[in-house]
Structures are given as structure tokens and as C-alpha cells.
mmCIF file of C-alpha atoms and ligand atoms in Angstrom:
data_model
loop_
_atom_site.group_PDB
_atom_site.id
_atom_site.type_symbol
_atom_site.label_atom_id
_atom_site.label_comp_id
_atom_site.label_asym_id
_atom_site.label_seq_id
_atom_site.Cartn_x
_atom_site.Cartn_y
_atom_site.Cartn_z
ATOM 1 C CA UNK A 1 -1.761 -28.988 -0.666
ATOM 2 C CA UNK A 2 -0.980 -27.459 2.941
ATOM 3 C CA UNK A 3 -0.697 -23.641 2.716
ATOM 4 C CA UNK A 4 0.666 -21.597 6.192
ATOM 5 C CA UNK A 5 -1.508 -18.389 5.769
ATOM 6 C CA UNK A 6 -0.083 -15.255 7.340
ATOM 7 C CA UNK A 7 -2.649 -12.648 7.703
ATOM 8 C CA UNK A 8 -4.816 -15.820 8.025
ATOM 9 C CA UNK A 9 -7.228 -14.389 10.396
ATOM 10 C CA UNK A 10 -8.271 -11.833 8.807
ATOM 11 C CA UNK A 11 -11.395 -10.680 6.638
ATOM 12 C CA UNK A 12 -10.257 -12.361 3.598
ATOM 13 C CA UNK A 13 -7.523 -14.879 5.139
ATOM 14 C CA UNK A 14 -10.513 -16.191 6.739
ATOM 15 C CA UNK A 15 -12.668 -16.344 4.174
ATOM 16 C CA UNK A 16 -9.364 -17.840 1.840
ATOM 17 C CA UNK A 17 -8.844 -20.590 4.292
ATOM 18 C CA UNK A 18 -12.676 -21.620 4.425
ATOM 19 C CA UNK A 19 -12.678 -21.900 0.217
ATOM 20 C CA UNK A 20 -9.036 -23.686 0.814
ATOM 21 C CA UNK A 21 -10.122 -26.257 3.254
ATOM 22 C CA UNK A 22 -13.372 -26.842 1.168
ATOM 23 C CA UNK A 23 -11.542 -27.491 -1.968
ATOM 24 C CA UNK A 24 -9.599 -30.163 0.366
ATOM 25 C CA UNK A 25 -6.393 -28.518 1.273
ATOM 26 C CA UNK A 26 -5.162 -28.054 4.269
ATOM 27 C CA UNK A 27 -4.360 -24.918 5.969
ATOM 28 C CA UNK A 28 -2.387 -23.104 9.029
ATOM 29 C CA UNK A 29 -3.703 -19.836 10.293
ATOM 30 C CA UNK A 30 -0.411 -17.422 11.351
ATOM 31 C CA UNK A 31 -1.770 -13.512 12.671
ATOM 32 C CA UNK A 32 -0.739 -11.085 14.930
ATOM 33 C CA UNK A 33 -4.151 -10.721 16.062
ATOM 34 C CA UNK A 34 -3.444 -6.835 15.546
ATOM 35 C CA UNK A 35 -6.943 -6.876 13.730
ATOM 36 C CA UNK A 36 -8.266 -9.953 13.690
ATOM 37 C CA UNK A 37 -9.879 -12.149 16.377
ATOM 38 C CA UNK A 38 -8.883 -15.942 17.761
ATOM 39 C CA UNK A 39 -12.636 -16.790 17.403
ATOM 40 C CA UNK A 40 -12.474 -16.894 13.615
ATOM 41 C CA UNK A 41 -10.963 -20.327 13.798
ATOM 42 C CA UNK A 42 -13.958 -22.123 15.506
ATOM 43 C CA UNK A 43 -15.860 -20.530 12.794
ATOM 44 C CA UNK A 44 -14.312 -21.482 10.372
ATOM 45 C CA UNK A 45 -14.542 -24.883 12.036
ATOM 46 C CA UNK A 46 -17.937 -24.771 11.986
ATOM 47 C CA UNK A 47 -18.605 -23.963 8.341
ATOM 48 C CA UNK A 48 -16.395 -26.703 7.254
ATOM 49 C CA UNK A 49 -16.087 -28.981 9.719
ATOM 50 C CA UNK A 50 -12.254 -29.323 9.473
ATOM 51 C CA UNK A 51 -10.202 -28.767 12.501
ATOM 52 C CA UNK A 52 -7.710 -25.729 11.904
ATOM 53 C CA UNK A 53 -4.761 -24.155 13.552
ATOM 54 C CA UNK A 54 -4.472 -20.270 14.386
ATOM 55 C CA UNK A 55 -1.027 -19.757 15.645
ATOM 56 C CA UNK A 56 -0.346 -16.350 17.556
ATOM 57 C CA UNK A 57 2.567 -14.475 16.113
ATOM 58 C CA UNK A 58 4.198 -11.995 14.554
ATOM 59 C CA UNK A 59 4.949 -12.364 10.430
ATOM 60 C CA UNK A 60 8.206 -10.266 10.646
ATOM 61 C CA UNK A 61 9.761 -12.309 12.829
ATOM 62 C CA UNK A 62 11.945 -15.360 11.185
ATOM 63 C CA UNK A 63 12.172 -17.288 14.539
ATOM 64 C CA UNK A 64 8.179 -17.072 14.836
ATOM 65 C CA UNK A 65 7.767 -18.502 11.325
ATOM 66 C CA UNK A 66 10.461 -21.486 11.566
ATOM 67 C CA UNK A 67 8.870 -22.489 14.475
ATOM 68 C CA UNK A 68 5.544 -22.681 13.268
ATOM 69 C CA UNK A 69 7.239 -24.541 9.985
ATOM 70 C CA UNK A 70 8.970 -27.035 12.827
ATOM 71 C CA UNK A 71 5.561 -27.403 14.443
ATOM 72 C CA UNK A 72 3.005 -27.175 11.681
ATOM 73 C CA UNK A 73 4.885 -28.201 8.480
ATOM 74 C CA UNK A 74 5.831 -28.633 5.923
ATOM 75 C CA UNK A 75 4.025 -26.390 4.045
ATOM 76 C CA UNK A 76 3.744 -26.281 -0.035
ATOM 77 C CA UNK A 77 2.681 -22.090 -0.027
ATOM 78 C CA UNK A 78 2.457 -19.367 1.863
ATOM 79 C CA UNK A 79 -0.704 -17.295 1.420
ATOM 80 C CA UNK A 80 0.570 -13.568 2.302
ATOM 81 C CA UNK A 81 -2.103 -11.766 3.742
ATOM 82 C CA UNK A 82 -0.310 -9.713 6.772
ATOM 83 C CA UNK A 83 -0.560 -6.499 6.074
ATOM 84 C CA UNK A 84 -2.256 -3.180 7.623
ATOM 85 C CA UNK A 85 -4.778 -2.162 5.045
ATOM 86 C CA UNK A 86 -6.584 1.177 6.116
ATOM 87 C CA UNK A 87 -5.216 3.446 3.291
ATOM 88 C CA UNK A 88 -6.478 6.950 5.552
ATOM 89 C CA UNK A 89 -3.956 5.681 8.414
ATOM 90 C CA UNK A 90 -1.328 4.626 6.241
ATOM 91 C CA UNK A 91 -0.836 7.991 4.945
ATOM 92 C CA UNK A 92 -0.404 9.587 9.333
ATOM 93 C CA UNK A 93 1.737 6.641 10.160
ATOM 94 C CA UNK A 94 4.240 5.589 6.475
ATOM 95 C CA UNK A 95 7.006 4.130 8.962
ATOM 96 C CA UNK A 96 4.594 1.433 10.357
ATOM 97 C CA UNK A 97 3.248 0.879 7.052
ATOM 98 C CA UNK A 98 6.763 0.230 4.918
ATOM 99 C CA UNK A 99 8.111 -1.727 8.371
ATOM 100 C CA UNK A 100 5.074 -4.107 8.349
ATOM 101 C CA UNK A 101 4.133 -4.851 5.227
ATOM 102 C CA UNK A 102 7.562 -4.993 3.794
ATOM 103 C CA UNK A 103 9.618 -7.296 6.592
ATOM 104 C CA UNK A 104 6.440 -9.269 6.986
ATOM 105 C CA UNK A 105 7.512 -10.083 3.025
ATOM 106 C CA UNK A 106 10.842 -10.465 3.213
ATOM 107 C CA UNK A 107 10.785 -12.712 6.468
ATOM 108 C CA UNK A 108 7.781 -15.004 4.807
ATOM 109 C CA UNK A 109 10.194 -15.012 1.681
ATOM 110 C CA UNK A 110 13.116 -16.254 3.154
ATOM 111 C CA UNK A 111 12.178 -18.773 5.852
ATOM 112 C CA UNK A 112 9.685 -20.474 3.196
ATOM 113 C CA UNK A 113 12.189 -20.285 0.502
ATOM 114 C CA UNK A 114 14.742 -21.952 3.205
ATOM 115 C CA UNK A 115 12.122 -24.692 3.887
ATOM 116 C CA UNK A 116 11.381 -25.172 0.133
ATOM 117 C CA UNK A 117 7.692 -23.947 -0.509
ATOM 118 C CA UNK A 118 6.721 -24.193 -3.844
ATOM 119 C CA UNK A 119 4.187 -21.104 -3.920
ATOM 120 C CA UNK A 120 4.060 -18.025 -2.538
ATOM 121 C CA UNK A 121 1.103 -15.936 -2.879
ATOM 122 C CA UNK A 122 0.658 -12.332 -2.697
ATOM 123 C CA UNK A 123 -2.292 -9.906 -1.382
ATOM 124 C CA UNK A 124 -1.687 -6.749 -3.754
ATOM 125 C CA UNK A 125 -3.975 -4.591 -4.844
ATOM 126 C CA UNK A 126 -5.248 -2.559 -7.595
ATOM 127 C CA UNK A 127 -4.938 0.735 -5.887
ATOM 128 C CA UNK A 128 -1.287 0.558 -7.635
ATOM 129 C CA UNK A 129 -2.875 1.339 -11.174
ATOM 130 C CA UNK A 130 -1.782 4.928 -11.628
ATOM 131 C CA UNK A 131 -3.405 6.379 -14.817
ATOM 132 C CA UNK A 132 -7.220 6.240 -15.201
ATOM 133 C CA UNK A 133 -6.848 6.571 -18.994
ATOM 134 C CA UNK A 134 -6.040 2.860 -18.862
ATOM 135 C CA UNK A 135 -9.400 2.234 -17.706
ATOM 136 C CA UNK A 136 -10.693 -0.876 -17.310
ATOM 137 C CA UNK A 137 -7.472 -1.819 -15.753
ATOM 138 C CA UNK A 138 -5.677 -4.965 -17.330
ATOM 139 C CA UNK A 139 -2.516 -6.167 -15.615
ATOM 140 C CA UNK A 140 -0.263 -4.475 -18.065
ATOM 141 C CA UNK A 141 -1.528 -1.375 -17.425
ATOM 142 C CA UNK A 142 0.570 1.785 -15.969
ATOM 143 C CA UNK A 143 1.545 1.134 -12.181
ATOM 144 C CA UNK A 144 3.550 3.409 -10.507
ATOM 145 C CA UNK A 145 4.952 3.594 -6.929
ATOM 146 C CA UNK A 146 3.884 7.295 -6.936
ATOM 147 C CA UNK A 147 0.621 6.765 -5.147
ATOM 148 C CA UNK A 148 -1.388 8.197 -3.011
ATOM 149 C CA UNK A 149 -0.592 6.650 0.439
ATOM 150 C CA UNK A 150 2.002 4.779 2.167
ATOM 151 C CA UNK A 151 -0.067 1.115 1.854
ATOM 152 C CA UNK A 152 -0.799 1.716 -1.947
ATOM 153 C CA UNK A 153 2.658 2.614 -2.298
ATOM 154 C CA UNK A 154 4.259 -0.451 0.048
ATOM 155 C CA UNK A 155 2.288 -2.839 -2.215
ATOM 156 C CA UNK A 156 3.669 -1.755 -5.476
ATOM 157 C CA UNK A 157 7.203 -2.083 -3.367
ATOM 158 C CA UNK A 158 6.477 -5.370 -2.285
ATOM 159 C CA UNK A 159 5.319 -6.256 -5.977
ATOM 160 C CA UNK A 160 9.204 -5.132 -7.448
ATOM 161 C CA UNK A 161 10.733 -7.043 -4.827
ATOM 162 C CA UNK A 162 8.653 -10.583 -5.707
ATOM 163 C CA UNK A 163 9.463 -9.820 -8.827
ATOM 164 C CA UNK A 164 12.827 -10.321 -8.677
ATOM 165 C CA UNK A 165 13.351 -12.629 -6.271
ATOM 166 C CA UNK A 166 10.926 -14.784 -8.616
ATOM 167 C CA UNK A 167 13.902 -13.956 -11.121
ATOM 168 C CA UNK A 168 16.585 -15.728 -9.384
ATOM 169 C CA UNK A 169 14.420 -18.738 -7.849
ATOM 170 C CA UNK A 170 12.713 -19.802 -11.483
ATOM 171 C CA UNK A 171 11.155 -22.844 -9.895
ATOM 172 C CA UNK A 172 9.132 -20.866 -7.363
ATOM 173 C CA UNK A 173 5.605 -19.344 -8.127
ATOM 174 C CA UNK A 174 5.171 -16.597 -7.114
ATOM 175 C CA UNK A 175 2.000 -15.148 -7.930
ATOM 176 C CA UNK A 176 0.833 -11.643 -6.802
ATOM 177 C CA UNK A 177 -3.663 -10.952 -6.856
ATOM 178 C CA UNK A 178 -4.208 -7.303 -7.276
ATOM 179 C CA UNK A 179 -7.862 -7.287 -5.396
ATOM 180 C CA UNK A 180 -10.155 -4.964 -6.124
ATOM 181 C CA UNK A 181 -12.968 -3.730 -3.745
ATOM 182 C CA UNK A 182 -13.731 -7.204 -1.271
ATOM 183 C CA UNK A 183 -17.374 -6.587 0.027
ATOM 184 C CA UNK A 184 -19.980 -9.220 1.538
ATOM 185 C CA UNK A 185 -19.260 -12.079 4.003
ATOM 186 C CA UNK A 186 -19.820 -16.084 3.963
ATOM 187 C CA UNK A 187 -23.585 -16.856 3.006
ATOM 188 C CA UNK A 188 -23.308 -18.806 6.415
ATOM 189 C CA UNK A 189 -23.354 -15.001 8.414
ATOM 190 C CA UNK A 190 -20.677 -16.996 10.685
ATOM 191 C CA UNK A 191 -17.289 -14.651 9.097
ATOM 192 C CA UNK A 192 -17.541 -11.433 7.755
ATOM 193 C CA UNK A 193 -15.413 -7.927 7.917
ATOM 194 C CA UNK A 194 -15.055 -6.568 10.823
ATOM 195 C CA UNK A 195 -13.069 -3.708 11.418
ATOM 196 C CA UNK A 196 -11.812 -2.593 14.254
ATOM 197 C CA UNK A 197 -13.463 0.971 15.301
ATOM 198 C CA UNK A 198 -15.381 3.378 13.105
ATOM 199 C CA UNK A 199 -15.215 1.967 9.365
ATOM 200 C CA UNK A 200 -13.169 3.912 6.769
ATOM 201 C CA UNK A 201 -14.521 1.330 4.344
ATOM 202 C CA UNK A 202 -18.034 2.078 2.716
ATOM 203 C CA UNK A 203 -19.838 -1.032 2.854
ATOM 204 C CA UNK A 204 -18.991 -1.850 6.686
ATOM 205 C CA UNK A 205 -19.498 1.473 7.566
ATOM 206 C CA UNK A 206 -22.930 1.233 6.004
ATOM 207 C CA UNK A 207 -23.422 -2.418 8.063
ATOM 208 C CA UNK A 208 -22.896 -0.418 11.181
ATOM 209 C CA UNK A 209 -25.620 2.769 10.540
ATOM 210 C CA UNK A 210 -28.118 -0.234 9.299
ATOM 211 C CA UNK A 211 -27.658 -2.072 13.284
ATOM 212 C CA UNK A 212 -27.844 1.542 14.796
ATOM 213 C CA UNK A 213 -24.618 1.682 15.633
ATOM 214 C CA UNK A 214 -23.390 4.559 13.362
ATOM 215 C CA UNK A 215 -26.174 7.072 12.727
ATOM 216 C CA UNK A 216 -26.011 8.223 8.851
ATOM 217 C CA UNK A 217 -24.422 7.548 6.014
ATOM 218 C CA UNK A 218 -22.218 9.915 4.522
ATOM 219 C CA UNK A 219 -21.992 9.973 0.661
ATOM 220 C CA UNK A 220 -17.989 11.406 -0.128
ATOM 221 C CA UNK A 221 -18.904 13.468 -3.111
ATOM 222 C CA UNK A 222 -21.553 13.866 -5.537
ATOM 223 C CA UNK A 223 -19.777 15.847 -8.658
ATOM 224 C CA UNK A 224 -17.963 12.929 -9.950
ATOM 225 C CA UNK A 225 -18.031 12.794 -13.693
ATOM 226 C CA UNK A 226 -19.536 9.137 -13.399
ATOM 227 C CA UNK A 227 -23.688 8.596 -13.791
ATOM 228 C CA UNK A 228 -25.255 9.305 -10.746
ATOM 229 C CA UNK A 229 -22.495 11.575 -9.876
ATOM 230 C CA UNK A 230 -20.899 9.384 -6.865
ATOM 231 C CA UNK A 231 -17.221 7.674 -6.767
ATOM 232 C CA UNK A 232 -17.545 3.777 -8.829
ATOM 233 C CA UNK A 233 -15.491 1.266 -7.259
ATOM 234 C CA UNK A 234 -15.446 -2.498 -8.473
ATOM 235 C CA UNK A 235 -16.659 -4.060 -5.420
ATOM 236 C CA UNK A 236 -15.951 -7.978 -5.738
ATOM 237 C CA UNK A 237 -17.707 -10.661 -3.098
ATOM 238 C CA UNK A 238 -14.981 -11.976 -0.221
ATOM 239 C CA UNK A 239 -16.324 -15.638 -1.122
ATOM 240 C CA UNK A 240 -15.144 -15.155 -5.166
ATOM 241 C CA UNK A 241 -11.882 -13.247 -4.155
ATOM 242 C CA UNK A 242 -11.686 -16.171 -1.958
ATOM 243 C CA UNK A 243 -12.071 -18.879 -4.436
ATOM 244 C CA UNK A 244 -9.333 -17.165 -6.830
ATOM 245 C CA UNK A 245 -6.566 -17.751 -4.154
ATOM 246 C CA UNK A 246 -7.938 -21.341 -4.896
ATOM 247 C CA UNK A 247 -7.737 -21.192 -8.203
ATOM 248 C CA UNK A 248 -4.166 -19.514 -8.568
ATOM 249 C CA UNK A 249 -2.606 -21.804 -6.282
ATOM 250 C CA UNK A 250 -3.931 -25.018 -7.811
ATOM 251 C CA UNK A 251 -2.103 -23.176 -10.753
ATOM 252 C CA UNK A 252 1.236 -23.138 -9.016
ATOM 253 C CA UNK A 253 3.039 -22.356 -12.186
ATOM 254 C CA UNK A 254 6.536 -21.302 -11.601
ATOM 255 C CA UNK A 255 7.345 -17.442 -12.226
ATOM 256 C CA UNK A 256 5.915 -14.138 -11.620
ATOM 257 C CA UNK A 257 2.728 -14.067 -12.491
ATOM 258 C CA UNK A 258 -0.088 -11.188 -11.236
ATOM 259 C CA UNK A 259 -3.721 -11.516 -11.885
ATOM 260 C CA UNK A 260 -6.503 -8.530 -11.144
ATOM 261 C CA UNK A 261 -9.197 -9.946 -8.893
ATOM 262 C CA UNK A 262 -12.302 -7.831 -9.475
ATOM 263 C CA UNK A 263 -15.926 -8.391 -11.072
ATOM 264 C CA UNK A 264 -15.300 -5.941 -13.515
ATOM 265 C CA UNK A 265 -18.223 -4.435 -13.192
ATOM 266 C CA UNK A 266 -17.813 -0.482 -11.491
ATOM 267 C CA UNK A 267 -20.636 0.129 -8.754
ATOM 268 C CA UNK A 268 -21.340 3.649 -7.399
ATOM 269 C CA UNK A 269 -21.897 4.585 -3.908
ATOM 270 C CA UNK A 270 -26.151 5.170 -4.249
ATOM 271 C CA UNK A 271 -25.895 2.041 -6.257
ATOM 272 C CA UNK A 272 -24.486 0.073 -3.623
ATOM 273 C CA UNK A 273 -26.480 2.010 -1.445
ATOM 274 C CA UNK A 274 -29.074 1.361 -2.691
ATOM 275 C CA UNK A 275 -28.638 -2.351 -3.063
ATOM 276 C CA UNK A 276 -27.789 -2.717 0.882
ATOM 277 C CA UNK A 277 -31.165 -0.907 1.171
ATOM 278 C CA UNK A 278 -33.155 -3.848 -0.611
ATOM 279 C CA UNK A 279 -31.736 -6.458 1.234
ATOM 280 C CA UNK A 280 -32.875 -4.979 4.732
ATOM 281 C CA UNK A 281 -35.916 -3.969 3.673
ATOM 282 C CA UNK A 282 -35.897 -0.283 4.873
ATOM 283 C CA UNK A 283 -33.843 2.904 3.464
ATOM 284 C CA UNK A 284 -31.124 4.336 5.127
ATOM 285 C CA UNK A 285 -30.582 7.649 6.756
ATOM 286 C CA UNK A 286 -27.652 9.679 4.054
ATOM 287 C CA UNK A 287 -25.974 12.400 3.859
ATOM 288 C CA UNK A 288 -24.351 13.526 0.370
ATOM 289 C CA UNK A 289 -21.136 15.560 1.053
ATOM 290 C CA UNK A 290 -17.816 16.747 -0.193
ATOM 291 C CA UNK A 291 -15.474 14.186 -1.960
ATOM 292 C CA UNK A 292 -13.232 12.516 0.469
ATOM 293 C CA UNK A 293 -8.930 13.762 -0.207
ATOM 294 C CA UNK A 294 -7.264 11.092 -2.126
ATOM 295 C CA UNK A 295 -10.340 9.389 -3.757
ATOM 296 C CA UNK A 296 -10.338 8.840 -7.391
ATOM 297 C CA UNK A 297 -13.353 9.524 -9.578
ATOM 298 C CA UNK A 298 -13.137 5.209 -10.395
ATOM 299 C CA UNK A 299 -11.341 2.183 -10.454
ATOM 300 C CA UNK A 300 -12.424 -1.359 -11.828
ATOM 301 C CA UNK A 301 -10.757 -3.932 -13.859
ATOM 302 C CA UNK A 302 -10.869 -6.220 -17.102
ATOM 303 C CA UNK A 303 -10.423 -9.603 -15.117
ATOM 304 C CA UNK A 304 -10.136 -12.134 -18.383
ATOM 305 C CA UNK A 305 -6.933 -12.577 -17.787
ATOM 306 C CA UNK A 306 -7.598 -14.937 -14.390
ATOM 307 C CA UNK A 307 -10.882 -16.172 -16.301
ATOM 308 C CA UNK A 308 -8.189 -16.906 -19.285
ATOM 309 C CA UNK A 309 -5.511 -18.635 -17.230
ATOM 310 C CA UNK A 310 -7.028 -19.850 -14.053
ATOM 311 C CA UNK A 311 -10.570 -20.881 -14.945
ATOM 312 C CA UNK A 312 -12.061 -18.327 -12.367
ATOM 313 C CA UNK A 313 -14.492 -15.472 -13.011
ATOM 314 C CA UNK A 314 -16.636 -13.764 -10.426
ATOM 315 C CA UNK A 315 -20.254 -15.483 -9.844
ATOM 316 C CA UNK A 316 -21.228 -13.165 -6.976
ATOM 317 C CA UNK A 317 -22.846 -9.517 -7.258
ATOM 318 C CA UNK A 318 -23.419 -6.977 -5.257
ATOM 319 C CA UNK A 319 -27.030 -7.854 -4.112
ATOM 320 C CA UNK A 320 -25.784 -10.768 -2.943
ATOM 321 C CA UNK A 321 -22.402 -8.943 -1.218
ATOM 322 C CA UNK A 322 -25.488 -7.056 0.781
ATOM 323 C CA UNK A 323 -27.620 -9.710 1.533
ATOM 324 C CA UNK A 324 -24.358 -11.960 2.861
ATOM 325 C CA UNK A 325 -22.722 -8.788 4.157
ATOM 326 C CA UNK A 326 -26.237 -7.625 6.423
ATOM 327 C CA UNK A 327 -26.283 -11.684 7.481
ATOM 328 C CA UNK A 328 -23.244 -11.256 9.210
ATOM 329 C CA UNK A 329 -23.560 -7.678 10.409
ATOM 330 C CA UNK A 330 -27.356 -8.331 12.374
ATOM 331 C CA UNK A 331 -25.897 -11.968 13.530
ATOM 332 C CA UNK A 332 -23.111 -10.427 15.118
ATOM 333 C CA UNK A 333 -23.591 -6.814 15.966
ATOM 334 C CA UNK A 334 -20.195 -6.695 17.600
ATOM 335 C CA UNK A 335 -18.480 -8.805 15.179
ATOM 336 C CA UNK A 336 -16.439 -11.304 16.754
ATOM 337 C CA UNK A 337 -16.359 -9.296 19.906
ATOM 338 C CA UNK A 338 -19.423 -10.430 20.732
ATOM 339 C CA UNK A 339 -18.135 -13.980 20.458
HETATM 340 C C1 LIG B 401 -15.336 3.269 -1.772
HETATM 341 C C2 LIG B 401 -16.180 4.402 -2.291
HETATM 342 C C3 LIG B 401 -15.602 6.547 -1.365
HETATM 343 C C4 LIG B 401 -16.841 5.509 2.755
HETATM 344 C C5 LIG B 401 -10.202 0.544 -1.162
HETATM 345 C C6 LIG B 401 -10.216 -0.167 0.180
HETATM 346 C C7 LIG B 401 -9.900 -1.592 0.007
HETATM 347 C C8 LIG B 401 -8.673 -1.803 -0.843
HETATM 348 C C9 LIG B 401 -8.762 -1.022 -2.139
HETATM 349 C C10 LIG B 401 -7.448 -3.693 -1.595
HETATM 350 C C11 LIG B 401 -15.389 5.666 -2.592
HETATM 351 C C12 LIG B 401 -17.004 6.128 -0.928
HETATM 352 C C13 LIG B 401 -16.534 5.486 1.401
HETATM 353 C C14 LIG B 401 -17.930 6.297 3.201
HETATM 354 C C15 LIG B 401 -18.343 6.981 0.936
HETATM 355 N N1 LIG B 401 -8.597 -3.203 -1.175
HETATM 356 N N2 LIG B 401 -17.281 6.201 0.521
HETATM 357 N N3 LIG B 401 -18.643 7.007 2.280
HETATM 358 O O1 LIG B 401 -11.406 4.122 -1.068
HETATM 359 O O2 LIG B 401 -11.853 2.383 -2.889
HETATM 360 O O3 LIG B 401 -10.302 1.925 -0.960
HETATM 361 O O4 LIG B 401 -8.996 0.340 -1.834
HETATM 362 O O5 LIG B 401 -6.420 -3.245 -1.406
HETATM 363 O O6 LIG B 401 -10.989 -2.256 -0.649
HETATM 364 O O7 LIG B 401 -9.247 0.443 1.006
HETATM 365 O O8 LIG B 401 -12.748 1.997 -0.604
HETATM 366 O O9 LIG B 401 -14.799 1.627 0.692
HETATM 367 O O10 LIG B 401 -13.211 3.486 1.419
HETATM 368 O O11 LIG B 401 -14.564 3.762 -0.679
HETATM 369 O O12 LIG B 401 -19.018 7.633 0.114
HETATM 370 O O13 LIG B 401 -18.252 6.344 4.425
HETATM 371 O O14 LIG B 401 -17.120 4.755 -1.270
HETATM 372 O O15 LIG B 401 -15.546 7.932 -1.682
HETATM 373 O O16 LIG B 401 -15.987 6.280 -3.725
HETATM 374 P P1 LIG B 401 -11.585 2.702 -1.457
HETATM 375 P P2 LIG B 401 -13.838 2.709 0.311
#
């Protein structure tokens, strides 16, 4: 199958078109490069050996995607991973949020559905679960558009609209992956996150105090009605996320279809913490302060229903997430800038 992934140079388009090209597809990188580096695609030339093609451009604009249809195609799916991500900055700038990650969908949408893609696959996300009651989350559970920020919110917009466009074009899949927490890098240490400026994300933010480059860590909240007192979060490894955009595409069924993408299993803050910890060798310097605005107490999922219908469950824990995640992080202490 040859997928055109948009976003593809990202932390998990990266990752996505590694497990792609190893399962034998073939793939086309399209990013803006707004946060994500042109080095990623000799590495992930290196890893698998397979030549691929990052094309520079912007995933709102129609004329940039036909042309890298007439120069790259034909392409069976689109993988949609263009979006901005950082939930903080999505609630200072909405605007840029709702513009981006809503034309970047409908533009993907229509020049793919013009040049008769079979698939198109969604990055969502499982932020748009909206009442904890429901806990473990399945994918029936309460969503709402009511969220807490503007890229929570432009998710669960982007969601509606697949849905019915998948109404009125029954032979196309579309298939949205609600992600959970994506932690760790590629056991290789040659692609991992790497954010631009000072993490808002816990377990990059705790890869930069472990190479010196941040000094402490700062625990958000220790009165959370949860064990050890400290936010859970079901942190799932990049490489397994990765391997379910395998799976769901080699499912291509036609519809709507939306699958959680998680472990299931909800890790605290001191647990992963702690784990990061063991796989340097050395604890780290923390501070344990206020919660952080916006947070929920937790937020993890039942994922049988991908295990059910795609054949994929989650191998990876969070020990290895740190060990793979520190890799990367002390191989490349300034990510791919260092490149
Ligand atoms: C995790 C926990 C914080 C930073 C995620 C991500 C992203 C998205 C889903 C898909 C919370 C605590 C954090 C720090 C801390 N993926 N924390 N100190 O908030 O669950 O958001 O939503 O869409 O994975 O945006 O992830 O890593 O910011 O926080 O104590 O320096 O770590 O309070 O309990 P979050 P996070």
C-alpha cells in the first residue's frame, strides 16, 4: 500500500512511517516543518534501509497536495498527522488552532477523495472523553466538544466532520485513532520526540533535566485522589501507537470507524518518574507542586476494541518507553538540531 503522510515528520509520523515501511508499504513524508526537522528522513532511512520522500509543504493548501499526488502518487491513504498539538498554547492562540487543524482536514479530504484514496486516517485523541465516570474510556463513551482547550476541542470537530463525510462516501474508510499518552522513542535512539523549546509534555521534559539541560523536575500536584497522590495518565510507547496505524490501515474497512490507542494501563507521575530514574541509573532532582489549570485527576482507556477488531494490543511498557526514550535523549542532546 503507498500512504502520503501529512504530519509525516513528526514524533509519531516518523515513527508511523518507520513501522509502515517495515511492514512493506510504501510511504511519502508531507510537513510544514513548523515542528519537525528534514533530518528525520535519513533516519528513518537508516533504520530501514528504504529510501523515503519528505516533501516541504503546507497541508492546507490544495495546490501543495495535488502536486505532491502528480509527483509522488498515487496514493491508497492518507495518514493525517498535521496538526499543532501543545494543548497549553492552544488555549492563548484558538484561531491558529481551529485554522490549522481543521483546513489541514478538509484540504487532505478533498484532494485525496478527488484522486480516489481508499483510506484516510485520523490522529484524534482521547483528550475528547468528557466525563471521568466513564472511566476506563471505551469508544462509546461520553465525548463532548466542550473541552478544555482549543486542540482538544478542534479534534472532536474534526471527528463530526469525518464522520459525515464517511456518510456520504460509504466506500471510503475512514478511520479516526484516539491516542492516548505517546511516550518513548525507536529502540534504535535514531527518532524520538523532540519538541521544540521548553517541554510542556512530562516525559520530554523529564529527558531534558536528566541531560542537564532543564534543572528539576516539577511534579503538577500531589492531592489527586489517585494512589500516590499524582495525576495517572495512560502513557502508550510511540513504536506500539505506531504499529496500530499499521494495523488499522491493513484493515481498510469502509466506514467510520474510531479505535482508542492506549495500553490501558494508568501510570502516575512518581511512577513514571520513577521508572525514567531506573533506566539512567541515578535519581532525579523534583519538585512536588500545585496541580497544573486544566489537568484532570486521570485518563486511560479499555483498548479491546482495536485488540478485538484489528489484532493489535500494546507489547511495550513504560520501562521500556524510558529506557528507548533516555536512548534517544543522551544520543542526541539537541534532538535533531544537533544533526
Ligand atoms: C501528563 C501528566 C501532568 C509535565 C496529553 C499530551 C499529549 C496528548 C494527550 C494526544 C499530568 C503531569 C506534566 C510536568 C507534571 N496526546 N506533568 N510535570 O496533560 O495528559 O496531555 O494529552 O493527543 O500526550 O498533550 O500530558 O505529559 O503534559 O502531563 O507533573 O512538567 O504529567 O500534571 O498529570 P497531558 P502531559
Amino acid at each position: 500500500m503507498r500512504a502520503l503522510l501529512a504530519g509525516g515528520a513528526g514524533y509519531v509520523g516518523a515513527h508511523t512511517a518507520v513501522a509502515l515501511l517495515e511492514a512493506g508499504h510504501e510511504v511519502v513524508l508531507l510537513d510544514d516543518l513548523s515542528n519537525a526537522s528534514a533530518a528525520v528522513a535519513e533516519r528513518i532511512g537508516r533504520i530501514t534501509g528504504k529510501d523515503v520522500s519528505l516533501v516541504s509543504g503546507d497541508a492546507t493548501d490544495e495546490g501543495a497536495i495535488a502536486a505532491v499526488f502528480d509527483e509522488h502518487g498515487p496514493f491508497d491513504a492518507i495518514v493525517h498527522l498535521a496538526a499543532f498539538k501543545a494543548v497549553g498554547e492552544s488555549t492563548q492562540k484558538p484561531l491558529d488552532y481551529y485554522d490549522n487543524n481543521l483546513n489541514t482536514t478538509f484540504a487532505l479530504l478533498r484532494v485525496g477523495m478527488a484522486r480516489g484514496i481508499r483510506s484516510f486516517l485520523f490522529s484524534s485523541t482521547g483528550t475528547v472523553y468528557s466525563d471521568p465516570a466513564d472511566l476506563p474510556f471505551t469508544e462509546e463513551s461520553k465525548t463532548s466538544v466542550d473541552l478544555s482547550n482549543a486542540y482538544s476541542k478542534s479534534k472532536r470537530m474534526n471527528e463530526v466532520v469525518l464522520e459525515d463525510v464517511a456518510r456520504v462516501n460509504p466506500d471510503l474508510d475512514v478511520t479516526v485513532l484516539r491516542y492516548f499518552n505517546p511516550v518513548g522513542a525507536h529502540p534504535s535512539g535514531l527518532i524520538g520526540e523532540d519538541p521544540k523549546g521548553v517541554p510542556n509534555n512530562l516525559m520530554p521534559y523529564v529527558q531534558r533535566v536528566a541531560i542537564g539541560e532543564l534543572d528539576r523536575v516539577g511534579v503538577f500536584g500531589t492531592d489527586y485522589d489517585t494512589p500516590d497522590g499524582t495525576g495517572l495518565r495512560d502513557y502508550i510507547h510511540v513504536v506500539d501507537l505506531a504499529e496500530g496505524h499499521v494495523a488499522a490501515l491493513e484493515k481498510g474497512e469502509p466506514g467510520y470507524t474510531v479505535y482508542n490507542l492506549g495500553t490501558g494501563e494508568p501510570v502516575s507521575v512518581l511512577q513514571l518518574i520513577a521508572s525514567f530514574e531506573k533506566a539512567i541509573g541515578r535519581e532525579l532532582p523534583k519538585d512536588l507542586l500545585e496541580r497544573r489549570a486544566g489537568d484532570v485527576t486521570a485518563t486511560y482507556c479499555d483498548p479491546s476494541k482495536a485488540e478485538r477488531e484489528l489484532g493489535w494490543k500494546a507489547k511495550l511498557t513504560i520501562d521500556d518507553a524510558s529506557r528507548d526514550a533516555w536512548k534517544w535523549q543522551s544520543q542526541n542532546p539537541q534532538g535533531f538540531a544537533g544533526v
